[in-house]
Amino acid sequence: MALWPFILVKNLATKESQVIIHHEKIHIRQQLEMFVLPFYIVYLSFYLYYRIKGNPHMQAYLRIPFEREAYCEESNFDYLDKRKFWAWRYYIRN
Ligand SMILES: [Zn+2]
């Protein structure tokens, strides 16, 4: 879980944990470039939009563009070096 400026994880030792940490680092970058609070407002707005469109909780969560970007790139450990500003916008879908 990423709660700027912290990443909260249970176990740092596993490869799976490294992927989770990278996923959360992507969220930290997303939050920083949106000055943190607006990130949460936009994040929640996307979630509610997908819920109103009839998606169950997990599906709505996975459709949030911030999550799409983070899940898509979480194993690409060079990603943050090349990532474009507001790259999450390329993951917006209906
Ligand atoms: Zn996430």
Short mmCIF file of C-alpha atoms in Angstrom, two decimals, residues 24-54:
data_model
loop_
_atom_site.label_atom_id
_atom_site.label_comp_id
_atom_site.label_asym_id
_atom_site.label_seq_id
_atom_site.Cartn_x
_atom_site.Cartn_y
_atom_site.Cartn_z
CA GLU A 24 3.65 1.04 -5.00
CA LYS A 25 6.59 3.17 -6.22
CA ILE A 26 4.62 3.75 -9.41
CA HIS A 27 1.72 4.96 -7.24
CA ILE A 28 4.09 7.25 -5.31
CA ARG A 29 5.22 8.79 -8.63
CA GLN A 30 1.59 9.19 -9.73
CA GLN A 31 0.79 10.88 -6.41
CA LEU A 32 3.81 13.21 -6.53
CA GLU A 33 3.07 14.48 -10.03
CA MET A 34 -0.51 15.24 -8.96
CA PHE A 35 0.48 16.90 -5.66
CA VAL A 36 -0.92 13.96 -3.65
CA LEU A 37 -4.44 15.03 -2.65
CA PRO A 38 -5.82 15.46 -6.21
CA PHE A 39 -4.50 11.95 -6.93
CA TYR A 40 -6.81 10.49 -4.30
CA ILE A 41 -9.76 12.55 -5.57
CA VAL A 42 -9.21 11.45 -9.19
CA TYR A 43 -8.52 7.85 -8.08
CA LEU A 44 -11.77 7.70 -6.12
CA SER A 45 -13.68 9.39 -8.95
CA PHE A 46 -12.55 6.72 -11.43
CA TYR A 47 -13.52 3.99 -8.96
CA LEU A 48 -16.99 5.45 -8.42
CA TYR A 49 -17.44 5.98 -12.17
CA TYR A 50 -16.73 2.32 -12.88
CA ARG A 51 -18.94 1.23 -9.97
CA ILE A 52 -21.84 3.38 -11.24
CA LYS A 53 -21.37 1.76 -14.64
CA GLY A 54 -22.17 -1.55 -12.94
#
